[in-house]
Structures are given as structure tokens and as C-alpha cells.
Coordinates of C-alpha atoms in Angstrom, one line a residue:
X1 CA 0.0 0.0 0.0
X2 CA 1.3 3.4 -0.9
X3 CA 0.2 7.0 -0.4
X4 CA -1.2 8.9 2.6
X5 CA -2.7 5.7 4.2
X6 CA 0.7 4.6 5.3
X7 CA 1.3 7.8 7.2
X8 CA 1.4 7.6 11.0
X9 CA -1.3 9.5 13.0
X10 CA -0.3 13.0 14.1
X11 CA -1.5 15.0 17.1
X12 CA -1.3 18.5 18.5
X13 CA -1.6 19.3 22.2
X14 CA -2.9 22.7 23.4
X15 CA -2.9 23.5 27.1
X16 CA -4.2 26.7 28.7
X17 CA -1.9 27.7 31.5
X18 CA -3.5 28.1 34.9
X19 CA -2.7 30.6 37.7
X20 CA -2.0 33.6 35.5
X21 CA -2.8 36.7 37.6
X22 CA -4.2 40.0 36.3
X23 CA -1.4 41.8 34.5
X24 CA -0.7 45.4 35.2
X25 CA 1.6 48.0 33.6
X26 CA 5.3 47.3 34.3
X27 CA 4.8 43.6 35.3
X28 CA 7.3 41.1 34.2
X29 CA 5.2 39.1 31.8
X30 CA 7.8 36.4 31.2
X31 CA 8.2 35.7 34.9
X32 CA 4.4 35.4 35.3
X33 CA 4.2 33.0 32.3
X34 CA 7.0 30.8 33.7
X35 CA 5.3 30.8 37.1
X36 CA 2.1 29.8 35.4
X37 CA 3.8 26.9 33.6
X38 CA 5.0 25.7 37.0
X39 CA 1.5 25.8 38.4
X40 CA 0.2 24.0 35.4
X41 CA 2.9 21.3 36.0
X42 CA 4.4 21.8 32.5
X43 CA 8.1 21.9 31.8
X44 CA 8.8 24.1 28.8
X45 CA 10.5 22.3 25.9
X46 CA 12.3 23.2 22.7
X47 CA 9.9 23.9 19.8
X48 CA 7.0 24.7 22.1
X49 CA 4.8 27.5 20.9
X50 CA 3.3 30.0 23.4
X51 CA 0.2 31.9 22.2
X52 CA -0.3 35.0 24.3
X53 CA -3.4 37.2 24.3
X54 CA -2.7 40.7 23.1
X55 CA -4.5 42.2 26.0
X56 CA -2.0 41.1 28.6
X57 CA 0.9 42.3 26.4
X58 CA -0.7 45.7 26.0
X59 CA -1.3 45.9 29.8
X60 CA 2.4 45.0 30.6
X61 CA 3.5 47.7 28.1
X62 CA 1.2 50.3 29.7
X63 CA -1.0 50.9 26.6
X64 CA -3.8 52.4 28.7
X65 CA -5.5 55.6 27.8
X66 CA -7.8 57.5 30.2
X67 CA -10.8 58.7 28.1
X68 CA -11.0 61.9 30.2
X69 CA -7.5 62.9 28.9
X70 CA -8.6 62.6 25.2
X71 CA -9.6 65.8 23.3
X72 CA -11.7 64.9 20.3
X73 CA -11.1 66.6 16.9
X74 CA -13.8 67.9 14.6
X75 CA -13.4 64.7 12.5
X76 CA -13.9 62.6 15.6
X77 CA -17.1 64.4 16.5
X78 CA -18.4 63.9 12.9
X79 CA -17.7 60.2 12.9
X80 CA -19.0 59.8 16.5
X81 CA -22.3 61.4 15.5
X82 CA -22.8 58.9 12.6
X83 CA -21.8 55.8 14.6
X84 CA -23.1 57.0 18.0
X85 CA -19.8 56.2 19.6
X86 CA -18.0 58.2 22.3
X87 CA -16.1 61.0 20.4
X88 CA -13.1 60.4 22.7
X89 CA -12.9 56.8 21.6
X90 CA -13.3 57.8 18.0
X91 CA -10.4 60.2 18.3
X92 CA -8.2 57.4 19.6
X93 CA -9.3 55.2 16.6
X94 CA -8.3 58.0 14.2
X95 CA -4.9 58.4 16.0
X96 CA -4.2 54.6 15.9
X97 CA -5.2 54.2 12.2
X98 CA -3.8 54.7 8.8
X99 CA -7.2 54.8 7.2
X100 CA -10.9 54.4 8.1
X101 CA -12.0 51.6 5.8
X102 CA -15.7 51.5 6.6
X103 CA -18.2 52.8 9.1
X104 CA -21.9 52.3 9.6
X105 CA -24.8 53.9 11.4
X106 CA -26.2 52.5 14.6
X107 CA -29.1 50.0 13.9
X108 CA -31.8 48.6 16.2
X109 CA -29.7 45.5 16.9
X110 CA -26.3 47.0 17.4
X111 CA -24.2 50.1 17.7
X112 CA -22.4 51.6 14.8
X113 CA -19.2 50.1 13.5
X114 CA -15.9 51.6 12.6
X115 CA -13.5 49.4 10.6
X116 CA -10.0 50.8 10.4
X117 CA -6.6 49.9 9.0
X118 CA -4.3 50.3 12.0
X119 CA -0.7 51.4 12.1
X120 CA 0.6 47.9 11.3
X121 CA -1.8 47.5 8.3
X122 CA -4.2 45.2 10.1
X123 CA -7.9 45.9 9.2
X124 CA -10.1 45.5 12.3
X125 CA -12.8 47.0 14.3
X126 CA -12.0 50.2 16.2
X127 CA -8.3 49.9 15.4
X128 CA -8.1 47.2 18.0
X129 CA -9.0 49.5 20.9
X130 CA -10.8 47.7 23.6
X131 CA -13.0 48.3 26.7
X132 CA -13.5 44.8 27.9
X133 CA -11.5 43.4 30.8
X134 CA -9.9 46.7 31.3
X135 CA -9.9 48.1 34.8
X136 CA -10.7 51.7 35.7
X137 CA -8.1 54.2 36.9
X138 CA -9.8 55.1 40.1
X139 CA -13.1 56.3 38.8
X140 CA -11.7 57.2 35.4
X141 CA -12.7 55.0 32.4
X142 CA -9.8 53.5 30.5
X143 CA -9.3 51.8 27.2
X144 CA -6.5 49.6 26.0
X145 CA -4.5 50.1 22.7
X146 CA -2.7 47.4 20.8
X147 CA 1.1 47.1 21.4
X148 CA 3.0 49.6 19.3
X149 CA 4.8 46.8 17.5
X150 CA 3.4 43.3 18.2
X151 CA 6.1 41.6 16.3
X152 CA 8.8 43.3 18.4
X153 CA 6.8 42.5 21.5
X154 CA 6.7 38.8 20.5
X155 CA 10.5 38.9 19.8
X156 CA 11.2 40.5 23.1
X157 CA 9.2 37.9 25.0
X158 CA 10.8 35.1 23.1
X159 CA 14.3 36.5 23.8
X160 CA 13.6 36.8 27.5
X161 CA 12.3 33.2 27.7
X162 CA 15.4 32.0 25.9
X163 CA 17.6 33.9 28.4
X164 CA 15.8 32.4 31.4
X165 CA 15.3 28.9 30.2
X166 CA 18.0 28.3 27.4
X167 CA 15.2 26.9 25.3
X168 CA 14.1 27.7 21.7
X169 CA 10.4 28.4 21.6
X170 CA 8.1 30.4 19.4
X171 CA 5.8 33.2 20.5
X172 CA 2.5 34.3 18.9
X173 CA 0.5 37.3 20.2
X174 CA -3.1 36.9 19.2
X175 CA -6.3 38.8 19.2
X176 CA -9.9 38.2 18.1
X177 CA -10.7 39.7 14.8
X178 CA -13.8 39.8 12.5
X179 CA -13.6 38.6 8.9
X180 CA -15.1 39.8 5.6
X181 CA -18.1 37.7 4.5
X182 CA -18.3 35.7 7.8
X183 CA -20.0 36.5 11.2
X184 CA -18.1 36.1 14.4
X185 CA -14.6 36.7 15.5
X186 CA -11.6 34.3 15.2
X187 CA -8.2 34.2 16.8
X188 CA -5.7 35.9 14.6
X189 CA -1.9 36.5 14.9
X190 CA -0.8 40.1 15.5
X191 CA 2.8 39.4 16.4
X192 CA 5.0 36.4 15.7
X193 CA 8.5 35.4 16.6
X194 CA 10.3 32.0 16.1
X195 CA 8.0 30.5 13.5
X196 CA 6.9 31.6 10.1
X197 CA 3.6 33.5 10.1
X198 CA 2.8 32.2 6.6
X199 CA 4.1 29.2 4.7
X200 CA 4.5 29.4 1.0
X201 CA 3.7 25.9 -0.2
X202 CA 4.1 26.6 -3.9
X203 CA 6.1 23.8 -5.5
X204 CA 5.1 21.1 -3.0
X205 CA 3.6 18.1 -4.7
X206 CA 0.0 17.2 -4.1
X207 CA -1.2 13.6 -3.6
X208 CA -0.8 13.0 -7.3
X209 CA 2.6 14.5 -7.6
X210 CA 1.4 17.8 -9.2
X211 CA 3.1 20.9 -7.8
X212 CA 0.9 23.3 -5.9
X213 CA 0.7 26.7 -7.7
X214 CA -0.9 29.2 -5.4
X215 CA -1.1 27.7 -1.9
X216 CA 0.0 29.8 1.1
X217 CA -0.9 28.6 4.6
X218 CA -1.4 31.2 7.3
X219 CA 0.0 28.9 10.1
X220 CA 0.3 31.7 12.7
X221 CA -3.4 32.5 12.3
X222 CA -4.4 28.8 12.4
X223 CA -2.5 28.3 15.6
X224 CA -3.9 31.5 17.1
X225 CA -7.4 30.4 16.3
X226 CA -6.9 27.0 17.9
X227 CA -5.5 28.7 21.1
X228 CA -8.4 31.1 21.1
X229 CA -10.8 28.3 21.8
X230 CA -9.1 27.7 25.1
X231 CA -8.4 31.4 25.9
X232 CA -12.1 32.3 25.6
X233 CA -13.7 35.7 25.0
X234 CA -15.1 36.8 28.4
X235 CA -13.9 36.2 32.0
X236 CA -12.1 32.9 31.5
X237 CA -8.8 34.2 32.7
X238 CA -6.7 32.0 30.4
X239 CA -4.6 34.3 28.3
X240 CA -1.7 32.0 27.6
X241 CA -1.8 28.7 25.7
X242 CA 1.0 26.3 25.1
X243 CA 1.0 24.4 21.9
X244 CA 3.2 21.3 21.6
X245 CA 3.7 18.9 18.7
X246 CA 3.5 21.2 15.8
X247 CA 6.3 20.9 13.3
X248 CA 6.1 23.3 10.4
X249 CA 7.3 21.7 7.2
X250 CA 10.8 22.6 6.0
X251 CA 10.2 22.0 2.3
X252 CA 13.2 22.7 0.2
X253 CA 11.0 24.3 -2.5
X254 CA 9.2 26.6 -0.1
X255 CA 10.1 30.1 1.1
X256 CA 9.7 31.1 4.8
X257 CA 10.6 27.6 5.9
X258 CA 13.1 28.6 8.5
X259 CA 13.0 30.3 11.9
X260 CA 14.3 33.7 10.9
X261 CA 11.8 36.2 12.2
X262 CA 9.9 37.8 9.4
X263 CA 7.0 38.7 11.7
X264 CA 3.4 39.1 10.4
X265 CA 4.2 41.3 7.4
X266 CA 3.5 38.4 5.0
X267 CA 0.0 38.0 6.4
X268 CA -1.0 41.5 5.3
X269 CA -2.6 41.6 1.9
X270 CA -1.4 44.7 -0.1
X271 CA -4.2 47.2 -0.6
X272 CA -4.0 46.9 -4.4
X273 CA -4.8 43.2 -4.1
X274 CA -7.6 43.7 -1.4
X275 CA -10.9 43.0 -3.2
X276 CA -12.9 44.0 -0.1
X277 CA -12.0 47.7 -0.2

């Protein structure tokens, strides 16, 4: 017998770490993760992948903004009127964005929507600015911005883990994003270090020996989405997931098949090729 039926079964293990405390500005996130690994009775190994929720990275980096400190511009007031959003929030969206891609009026079922291309080129709602699971500053309402450079944040976390453990792991920073044509959010990679964000499979033979022509696999997004199932979306308190057993293919005919950090740049579709704008 030949072909795929002779292949051995494969598996992937995902574990949400327990004991992660609430993260605050200036905390040592790597130390907290290593402590959480210990509480979960897991010893980190080479080639493990840590998927970390964006929110705790932003909190560690102090990406809080008090809405009382924001002075809305005329443009923010105009957009806030249309979408029925807080003009201070709209001002932050404008500041964090390269472009407002779409916006909609409030409807009976839901508030207005602002879809923006943020500073890193990611198209998402409200430029990724979030209210949920963000503590107040005294009585002052706060929101949380995305990390300034999620790829750099992932690289820094990975480097610190290597220094403390002498192990080679990968780090993905993920967040929940909506998608064109589909309802619901899905875990998506914002920052990546130690693993290709996208795998170019062109040239790899299919089951019948024919070379693939256009296939590119967004492996960082797929891993982010799998981890997001365990992280949850509300008050679960599981912001870090360890993935073990994934081996990305090192095909000789494929680009991006090494561990050199290229970040998430390859995941961003150029505007001229974006059929949804």
C-alpha cells in the first residue's frame, strides 16, 4: 500500500496555563508565564509555541489611555455622530489608524461600526482599541490600545524566555478579529517570533505529484485560532496557551521555511490586491 494511508497518525496538544494573575503596567510578563507553567505542572521544551493574548501584552506595556484625557477633533465628532460612539474613543481610533476603511450607522440591533486599518496595516474594528476586561483608573474609564509593534513584543518575550530557560520556543501574540463575509470573531496573529507567520507551499507536490501553484498557509493565524478556543472571550482568565507537537514543514522548495523572524508582514494583503476595499 502506498500514499497517505501509510502515514502515522499525528496530534497536536494545546494547554491553557492556569494561575495567570491579572497583568498590570510594568509587570514582568515572562516571569508570570514561567510561574504559570510551573503551576500547570508543565516543563517548557524546545519547539513549544506560546500563544499570548494581546491584552496582557498591552497591559504590561502600559498601553492604557484615560478617556478623560482625550480631546476629540472635529473629524472625531463627525464620525461619532454617525456611529453613535464616544467621540473620545473615535479620536483614539483615528490616531491609531492609517485609514478608516468603513463605518456604519447604529441599527436597532447593534451600535455603529468603525473598521480601520491600524498602524501595522491590520484591518479590524475600532483599530483594536478595547474596553472589555480593562480596569478603571480610580473612577476614570480607560481603554487599551494594541502594542506599538506586536512583532517586536513577541520577539522580546521570546528572547527573555530563551535567556531564562535556554530553550528555543516560538511566541505568537493573538487577538480576536472579524472577517469579511463571515460572522463572528476568530483568533488571529498580530505578532509572531520564532515561527513563520505564513508558509509558501508553492512547488510542494499534491497527492498525485502535481506541484501546488498558489497555496499559502497562514499557520500563525491557524495556531492563534486554535489557542483562542481555550483562551475564551469573556472572563475565563486563560490568556496564555502552550501548543506542543506542531512541526512546520521545511520544504526545500518553499520560502519562509526557517526560523528567521519575518513577523506578520507576509499576512497583510497589499491594498491593491484587497478585493474587499
